[in-house]
Coordinates of C-alpha atoms in Angstrom, one line a residue:
X29 CA 6.2 -39.6 -9.9
X30 CA 7.5 -36.1 -10.3
X31 CA 6.2 -33.5 -7.9
X32 CA 3.8 -31.0 -9.4
X33 CA 5.2 -27.6 -9.9
X34 CA 3.9 -24.9 -7.6
X35 CA 2.7 -21.5 -9.1
X36 CA 2.4 -18.9 -6.4
X37 CA -0.1 -16.2 -7.5
X38 CA -1.2 -15.8 -3.9
X39 CA 1.5 -13.8 -2.1
X40 CA 2.0 -10.1 -3.0
X41 CA 5.8 -10.3 -2.9
X42 CA 8.2 -8.5 -5.2
X43 CA 10.0 -10.8 -7.6
X44 CA 13.5 -11.9 -6.7
X45 CA 15.0 -10.4 -9.9
X46 CA 13.7 -7.0 -8.9
X47 CA 15.7 -6.8 -5.8
X48 CA 19.0 -5.1 -6.5
X49 CA 21.7 -6.1 -4.0
X50 CA 24.4 -4.1 -5.9
X51 CA 22.5 -0.9 -5.2
X52 CA 22.2 -1.8 -1.5
X53 CA 25.9 -2.6 -1.3
X54 CA 26.9 0.7 -2.9
X55 CA 24.5 2.5 -0.6
X56 CA 26.0 0.9 2.5
X57 CA 29.5 1.7 1.2
X58 CA 28.5 5.3 0.6
X59 CA 27.0 5.6 4.1
X60 CA 30.1 4.0 5.8
X61 CA 32.4 6.4 3.8
X62 CA 30.6 9.3 5.5
X63 CA 31.3 7.7 8.9
X64 CA 34.9 6.9 8.0
X65 CA 35.9 10.4 6.9
X66 CA 33.7 12.0 9.6
X67 CA 32.4 14.4 7.0
X68 CA 29.2 14.9 8.9
X69 CA 28.5 16.2 12.4
X70 CA 27.5 13.6 15.0
X71 CA 28.4 10.9 12.6
X72 CA 28.9 8.1 15.2
X73 CA 25.6 8.9 16.9
X74 CA 23.7 9.1 13.6
X75 CA 24.9 5.8 12.2
X76 CA 25.8 3.5 15.1
X77 CA 23.8 4.6 18.1
X78 CA 20.2 5.3 19.2
X79 CA 18.4 7.6 16.8
X80 CA 16.3 10.7 16.8
X81 CA 12.7 10.2 17.9
X82 CA 11.3 11.5 14.7
X83 CA 13.8 9.6 12.6
X84 CA 17.1 10.7 11.2
X85 CA 17.0 14.3 10.1
X86 CA 19.2 13.7 7.0
X87 CA 16.9 11.0 5.8
X88 CA 13.8 13.1 6.4
X89 CA 15.3 16.0 4.5
X90 CA 16.2 13.8 1.5
X91 CA 12.9 11.8 1.7
X92 CA 10.8 15.0 1.8
X93 CA 12.6 16.2 -1.4
X94 CA 12.0 12.8 -3.0
X95 CA 8.3 12.8 -2.1
X96 CA 7.8 16.4 -3.2
X97 CA 9.3 15.5 -6.6
X98 CA 7.4 12.2 -7.0
X99 CA 4.0 13.2 -5.5
X100 CA 4.1 16.7 -7.1
X101 CA 3.1 18.2 -3.8
X102 CA 5.3 20.0 -1.3
X103 CA 6.3 17.8 1.7
X104 CA 8.4 19.1 4.6
X105 CA 10.7 17.1 6.9
X106 CA 8.5 18.3 9.7
X107 CA 5.6 16.3 8.1
X108 CA 7.5 13.0 8.3
X109 CA 8.2 10.4 11.0
X110 CA 10.4 7.5 10.2
X111 CA 8.9 4.0 11.0
X112 CA 9.6 0.4 10.4
X113 CA 6.9 0.2 7.7
X114 CA 3.1 0.7 7.2
X115 CA 2.2 -1.6 10.1
X116 CA 4.7 0.1 12.4
X117 CA 3.3 3.5 11.4
X118 CA -0.2 2.4 11.9
X119 CA 0.6 1.2 15.4
X120 CA 2.3 4.5 16.3
X121 CA -0.7 6.5 15.0
X122 CA -3.3 4.4 16.9
X123 CA -1.3 4.5 20.1
X124 CA -0.9 8.2 19.7
X125 CA -4.4 9.3 18.6
X126 CA -6.9 6.6 19.7
X127 CA -8.0 5.3 23.1
X128 CA -9.1 1.7 24.0
X129 CA -12.8 1.4 23.6
X130 CA -13.1 3.9 20.8
X131 CA -14.6 3.0 17.4
X132 CA -12.8 2.7 14.1
X133 CA -14.2 2.1 10.6
X134 CA -12.5 -0.3 8.2
X135 CA -13.3 -0.9 4.5
X136 CA -14.1 -4.4 3.4
X137 CA -12.8 -6.6 1.9
X138 CA -9.6 -6.2 4.0
X139 CA -6.7 -8.2 5.2
X140 CA -7.9 -9.8 8.5
X141 CA -4.5 -8.8 9.9
X142 CA -5.8 -5.2 10.2
X143 CA -9.0 -6.3 11.9
X144 CA -6.9 -8.2 14.5
X145 CA -4.5 -5.3 14.7
X146 CA -7.3 -2.9 15.8
X147 CA -8.9 -5.4 18.1
X148 CA -5.5 -6.1 19.8
X149 CA -5.5 -2.4 20.6
X150 CA -9.0 -2.8 22.2
X151 CA -10.7 -0.7 19.5
X152 CA -14.2 -1.5 18.3
X153 CA -14.2 -2.3 14.6
X154 CA -17.0 -1.5 12.1
X155 CA -17.0 -2.2 8.4
X156 CA -18.1 -0.5 5.2
X157 CA -18.2 -2.0 1.7
X158 CA -15.6 -0.9 -0.8
X159 CA -17.2 -1.3 -4.2
X160 CA -15.5 -3.0 -7.1
X161 CA -15.3 0.3 -9.0
X162 CA -13.2 1.7 -6.1
X163 CA -16.0 3.8 -4.7
X164 CA -17.5 4.1 -1.2
X165 CA -21.1 4.9 -0.2
X166 CA -20.1 8.2 1.4
X167 CA -23.6 8.9 2.7
X168 CA -23.5 5.6 4.6
X169 CA -20.0 6.3 5.7
X170 CA -21.0 9.7 7.2
X171 CA -24.1 8.1 8.9
X172 CA -21.8 5.4 10.4
X173 CA -19.3 8.0 11.6
X174 CA -22.1 9.9 13.4
X175 CA -23.9 6.8 14.7
X176 CA -20.9 5.2 16.3
X177 CA -18.7 8.2 17.0
X178 CA -16.0 6.9 14.7
X179 CA -12.6 8.2 15.5
X180 CA -10.7 6.8 12.5
X181 CA -11.2 5.2 9.1
X182 CA -8.7 2.9 7.6
X183 CA -8.6 2.5 3.8
X184 CA -6.3 1.9 0.9
X185 CA -7.0 4.7 -1.6
X186 CA -4.7 3.5 -4.3
X187 CA -4.6 -0.1 -5.7
X188 CA -6.7 -1.7 -3.1
X189 CA -4.9 -5.0 -2.3
X190 CA -8.0 -7.2 -3.1
X191 CA -10.2 -5.2 -5.5
X192 CA -7.2 -3.7 -7.4
X193 CA -9.0 -0.4 -7.8
X194 CA -8.5 3.2 -6.9
X195 CA -10.7 5.6 -4.9
X196 CA -11.7 8.2 -7.5
X197 CA -10.5 11.8 -7.1
X198 CA -13.9 13.3 -6.4
X199 CA -14.5 10.8 -3.6
X200 CA -11.0 11.4 -2.2
X201 CA -12.0 15.1 -2.0
X202 CA -15.3 14.4 -0.3
X203 CA -13.7 12.0 2.2
X204 CA -11.0 14.5 2.9
X205 CA -13.7 17.1 3.7
X206 CA -15.8 14.7 5.8
X207 CA -12.9 13.9 8.0
X208 CA -12.4 17.6 8.6
X209 CA -16.1 18.2 9.2
X210 CA -16.6 15.4 11.7
X211 CA -13.0 15.3 13.1
X212 CA -12.2 11.7 12.5
X213 CA -8.8 10.5 11.3
X214 CA -8.2 9.1 7.8
X215 CA -5.6 6.4 7.9
X216 CA -4.5 6.0 4.3
X217 CA -2.5 2.9 3.5
X218 CA -0.5 4.3 0.6
X219 CA 1.8 1.3 0.1
X220 CA 1.2 1.2 -3.7
X221 CA 1.2 5.0 -4.2
X222 CA 4.4 4.8 -6.3
X223 CA 3.4 1.8 -8.4
X224 CA 1.4 3.5 -11.1
X225 CA 2.9 2.1 -14.3
X226 CA 2.4 5.4 -16.2
X227 CA 3.1 8.1 -13.6
X228 CA 2.0 11.1 -15.6
X229 CA -1.2 9.9 -17.3
X230 CA -3.0 7.7 -14.8
X231 CA -1.8 8.8 -11.3
X232 CA -4.4 10.3 -9.0
X233 CA -3.6 12.9 -6.3
X234 CA -3.0 11.2 -2.9
X235 CA -5.9 11.3 -0.5
X236 CA -3.7 13.1 2.0
X237 CA -3.7 16.3 -0.1
X238 CA -7.1 16.2 -1.7
X239 CA -8.4 19.6 -0.5
X240 CA -10.8 21.6 -2.5
X241 CA -8.0 23.9 -3.7
X242 CA -5.8 21.0 -4.9
X243 CA -8.7 19.2 -6.6
X244 CA -9.6 22.5 -8.4
X245 CA -6.1 22.4 -9.9
X246 CA -6.3 18.8 -11.0
X247 CA -5.3 19.6 -14.6
X248 CA -1.9 20.8 -13.2
X249 CA -1.2 17.5 -11.3
X250 CA 2.0 15.9 -12.5
X251 CA 2.8 19.0 -14.5
X252 CA 4.1 21.1 -11.7
X253 CA 4.7 20.8 -8.0
X254 CA 1.7 22.3 -6.1
X255 CA 2.1 23.8 -2.7
X256 CA 0.2 22.0 0.0
X257 CA 0.0 22.8 3.8
X258 CA -0.7 19.7 5.8
X259 CA -2.2 21.8 8.6
X260 CA -5.1 22.3 6.1
X261 CA -6.4 19.0 7.5
X262 CA -4.6 17.5 10.5
X263 CA -6.9 14.4 10.4
X264 CA -5.5 12.9 7.2
X265 CA -2.5 10.6 7.7
X266 CA -0.5 8.8 5.0
X267 CA 1.3 5.5 5.8
X268 CA 3.9 4.3 3.4
X269 CA 7.3 2.5 3.2
X270 CA 10.2 1.5 0.9
X271 CA 9.7 -2.1 1.8
X272 CA 8.0 -3.0 -1.4
X273 CA 9.7 -0.3 -3.4
X274 CA 13.2 -1.9 -2.6
X275 CA 12.7 -5.1 -0.6
X276 CA 10.5 -6.1 2.3
X277 CA 13.4 -6.9 4.6
X278 CA 14.5 -3.3 5.0
X279 CA 11.8 -2.3 7.4
X280 CA 11.9 1.5 6.7
X281 CA 8.8 3.5 6.2
X282 CA 7.2 6.8 7.2
X283 CA 4.1 8.6 8.5
X284 CA 3.3 11.7 6.5
X285 CA 0.9 14.1 8.4
X286 CA 0.5 17.5 9.9
X287 CA 3.3 18.5 12.2
X288 CA 0.8 18.5 15.2
X289 CA 0.3 14.7 14.7
X290 CA 4.0 14.1 14.3
X291 CA 4.8 16.1 17.5
X292 CA 2.3 14.0 19.5
X293 CA 3.8 10.7 18.2
X294 CA 7.4 11.5 19.2
X295 CA 6.2 11.9 22.8
X296 CA 5.2 8.2 23.0
X297 CA 7.3 6.6 25.7
X298 CA 8.3 3.6 23.7
X299 CA 9.7 5.9 21.0
X300 CA 11.6 8.0 23.5
X301 CA 12.8 5.0 25.5
X302 CA 16.6 4.8 26.1
X303 CA 19.0 7.5 25.1
X304 CA 16.9 8.7 22.2
X305 CA 14.5 6.4 20.3
X306 CA 13.6 6.3 16.7
X307 CA 13.3 3.2 14.4
X308 CA 15.6 1.6 11.9
X309 CA 18.4 4.1 12.6
X310 CA 21.3 2.5 10.8
X311 CA 19.2 1.3 7.9
X312 CA 17.7 4.8 7.6
X313 CA 21.2 6.1 6.8
X314 CA 21.6 3.4 4.1
X315 CA 18.3 4.3 2.6
X316 CA 19.3 8.0 2.6
X317 CA 22.3 7.0 0.5
X318 CA 20.1 4.9 -1.7
X319 CA 18.0 8.0 -2.4
X320 CA 21.0 10.3 -2.8
X321 CA 22.8 8.0 -5.3
X322 CA 19.6 7.9 -7.5
X323 CA 19.0 4.2 -6.8
X324 CA 15.4 4.7 -5.6
X325 CA 14.5 6.4 -8.8
X326 CA 16.2 3.7 -10.8
X327 CA 14.6 0.9 -8.8
X328 CA 11.1 2.2 -9.2
X329 CA 11.7 2.9 -12.9
X330 CA 12.7 -0.8 -13.4
X331 CA 9.8 -2.0 -11.2
X332 CA 7.2 -0.1 -13.2
X333 CA 8.7 -1.2 -16.5
X334 CA 8.8 -4.9 -15.4
X335 CA 5.3 -4.9 -13.8
X336 CA 3.8 -3.2 -16.9
X337 CA 5.4 -5.8 -19.1
X338 CA 4.1 -8.7 -16.9
X339 CA 0.6 -7.1 -16.9
X340 CA 0.7 -7.1 -20.7
X341 CA 1.9 -10.8 -20.8
X342 CA -0.8 -11.8 -18.3
X343 CA -3.5 -10.0 -20.4
X344 CA -2.3 -11.7 -23.6
X345 CA -2.7 -15.2 -22.0
X346 CA -6.0 -14.5 -20.1
X347 CA -8.1 -12.3 -22.4
X348 CA -11.0 -13.4 -24.4
X349 CA -12.4 -16.1 -22.1
X350 CA -16.2 -16.4 -21.6
X351 CA -15.9 -17.7 -18.1
X352 CA -14.2 -14.7 -16.4
X353 CA -13.4 -11.0 -16.8
X354 CA -11.0 -8.6 -15.2
X355 CA -9.8 -5.0 -15.5
X356 CA -6.5 -4.3 -17.1
X357 CA -4.2 -3.2 -14.3
X358 CA -2.5 0.3 -14.3
X359 CA -0.9 0.0 -10.9
X360 CA 0.3 -2.5 -8.3
X361 CA 0.8 -6.3 -8.1
X362 CA -2.6 -7.9 -8.8
X363 CA -5.4 -8.9 -11.2
X364 CA -8.9 -9.1 -9.8
X365 CA -10.7 -11.9 -11.7
X366 CA -14.6 -12.1 -11.8
X367 CA -15.9 -15.6 -12.5
X368 CA -19.1 -15.8 -14.5
X369 CA -22.1 -17.7 -13.3
X370 CA -21.0 -20.6 -15.6
X371 CA -18.2 -21.5 -13.3
X372 CA -18.5 -23.7 -10.2
X373 CA -16.2 -21.9 -7.6
X374 CA -16.0 -25.0 -5.4
X375 CA -15.0 -27.2 -8.3
X376 CA -12.4 -24.7 -9.4
X377 CA -10.9 -24.4 -5.9
X378 CA -10.3 -28.2 -5.9
X379 CA -8.8 -28.2 -9.3
X380 CA -6.4 -25.3 -8.5
X381 CA -5.4 -26.9 -5.2
X382 CA -4.7 -30.2 -6.9
X383 CA -2.5 -28.6 -9.5
X384 CA -0.7 -26.4 -7.0
X385 CA -2.0 -23.1 -8.4
X386 CA -2.1 -20.8 -5.4
X387 CA -4.5 -17.8 -5.6
X388 CA -6.6 -15.8 -3.2
X389 CA -10.4 -16.3 -3.5
X390 CA -12.2 -13.1 -2.6
X391 CA -14.1 -14.6 0.3
X392 CA -11.1 -16.4 1.9
X393 CA -9.7 -13.5 3.8
X394 CA -13.0 -11.8 4.8
X395 CA -13.3 -10.8 8.5
X396 CA -15.6 -13.1 10.4
X397 CA -18.1 -10.2 10.9
X398 CA -18.6 -9.9 7.1
X399 CA -18.7 -13.6 6.0
X400 CA -22.4 -14.1 6.3
X401 CA -23.5 -10.6 5.1
X402 CA -25.3 -10.5 1.7
X403 CA -23.2 -7.7 0.3
X404 CA -20.1 -9.8 0.4
X405 CA -21.4 -13.1 -1.0
X406 CA -20.2 -12.1 -4.5
X407 CA -16.6 -12.5 -3.3
X408 CA -16.9 -16.3 -3.7
X409 CA -16.7 -15.6 -7.4
X410 CA -13.7 -13.4 -7.2
X411 CA -10.0 -14.3 -7.4
X412 CA -7.0 -12.2 -6.8
X413 CA -3.9 -13.1 -8.9
X414 CA -0.4 -11.7 -8.2
X415 CA 1.3 -11.5 -11.6
X416 CA 4.6 -9.8 -10.6
X417 CA 6.2 -12.3 -8.3
X418 CA 7.0 -15.3 -10.6
X419 CA 9.7 -15.2 -13.4
X420 CA 8.2 -14.6 -16.8
X421 CA 8.4 -18.2 -17.9
X422 CA 6.7 -19.5 -14.8
X423 CA 4.1 -16.7 -15.0
X424 CA 3.2 -17.7 -18.6
X425 CA 3.1 -21.4 -17.8
X426 CA 1.1 -21.0 -14.6
X427 CA -1.5 -18.6 -16.1
X428 CA -2.1 -21.0 -19.0
X429 CA -2.8 -23.8 -16.5
X430 CA -5.1 -21.4 -14.5
X431 CA -7.1 -20.5 -17.6
X432 CA -7.6 -24.1 -18.6
X433 CA -8.6 -25.2 -15.1
X434 CA -11.1 -22.3 -14.9
X435 CA -12.6 -23.0 -18.3
X436 CA -12.9 -26.7 -17.3
X437 CA -14.8 -25.8 -14.2
X438 CA -18.0 -24.8 -16.0
X439 CA -21.2 -26.1 -14.4

C-alpha cells in the first residue's frame, strides 16, 4: 500500500523555491573580490577574523540605509547591533537589561520556546491575553505592570505568529507611552515586519517608533521618510533578522534601539570575549554585499508576490464553508482558522493525523500556565495553517483534503 502523502501546513518555513542560491553566490563573490583587491581598509580583519562588538560597521551603515528606506523612518548605524537572529538578540537584551528574579510579561498565545527562554534566565513570567483582533487590554496590562513591577513586555506587534493579526496603530502608540511612563522595556519581535504584501497601503508604523509625533503624521507614512530619534523612548527595542527574508540558515539579525541600550549591550563579556567579539562576522559581509547588489530588495519583492499569490489560491479553495471562517491575510505566512460549533475538534484532529495533514491547533502550544484558564479555551477551535511553504500543486491538493476532512467532522 502506497504511503500517504504528507502535507506540512505546520512549520513556518520559507518555501524551497524562494531561496535564491545564485544571489548568495554572487554576494559571496562580491565580498571576496573586496578582500582580493584589498579595496577596503582592514579587509582581512573585517572578513576573516574576529569582528566588532557592535557588528561590522559597513553592514550597519548599509543596513541602516535599507531600514530607513523600507521602514520610512530614519535609522542610524548607532541604533543597530548585529546578532545571530531574533532569539540571539533577545538573549543579548535580557542579559544586558534584566536581572534574575525580575518579572516579565508575555502575550499569549505564544510559542512555548519564549516562555522557556525567559525561565532559563531565571525571570518570573506573567501572561496577558492577545485578542484575536490584535488588541490588548491596555488597562489590564498597566495594572499588571504596576502589580508585579514588570521590567519587560515581549510581544509580536506585526503578524502575530498564531493569531495572524496586527497590533493597531492607536494601541502601539498607547503601549509606547506606557513603557515610557512606567519605565519597562518593550521587546518587539518584528520578524514579519517586512512581509506586508502591499507595503504602501496596509503597512502599520513599527511599534518602536510610535511616538505621539509620529502617529500624528500617520497620513505621511510610506509617503516620505519621517525623522525619528530613538532617544525619544529608550525602552522600546526592535528585534529582527534576515533569516526568513533570505533563508533561516544565515543567522544574521539585528537589535534596533536607542544608542544607550546598544552601548550597554556591547559591554557584555561574552560579546567582548577574545580579540574583539561580534556575531556572524563573515556572513555579515556577505549580507552587506547582498544588500548592496540589490538582492534583498529583489528577494523581498519576489517573496511578497509569491505569498500574496498563495494567499489568493488558499482563499479560492477554502472560502464559502459553513464550518470555519478566517481573515484574509495581508502579511506573513499563516491563516488563522476559526472552527464553528458544528465541528468536533477531537474528531478533526484524528482525521487530520490519519491523512498526514499537519497543522497547529491553537491550544497545542499554549504555555502550561495558560492551558486551564477560561480565556484560552476557545483555542481548541482554532487552527493555524502555513500556506507559503508547500509548492503550489501540493498546497492546492492539501487544502482541498483539509477542507473535506473539516467538513466531514461535523457533530
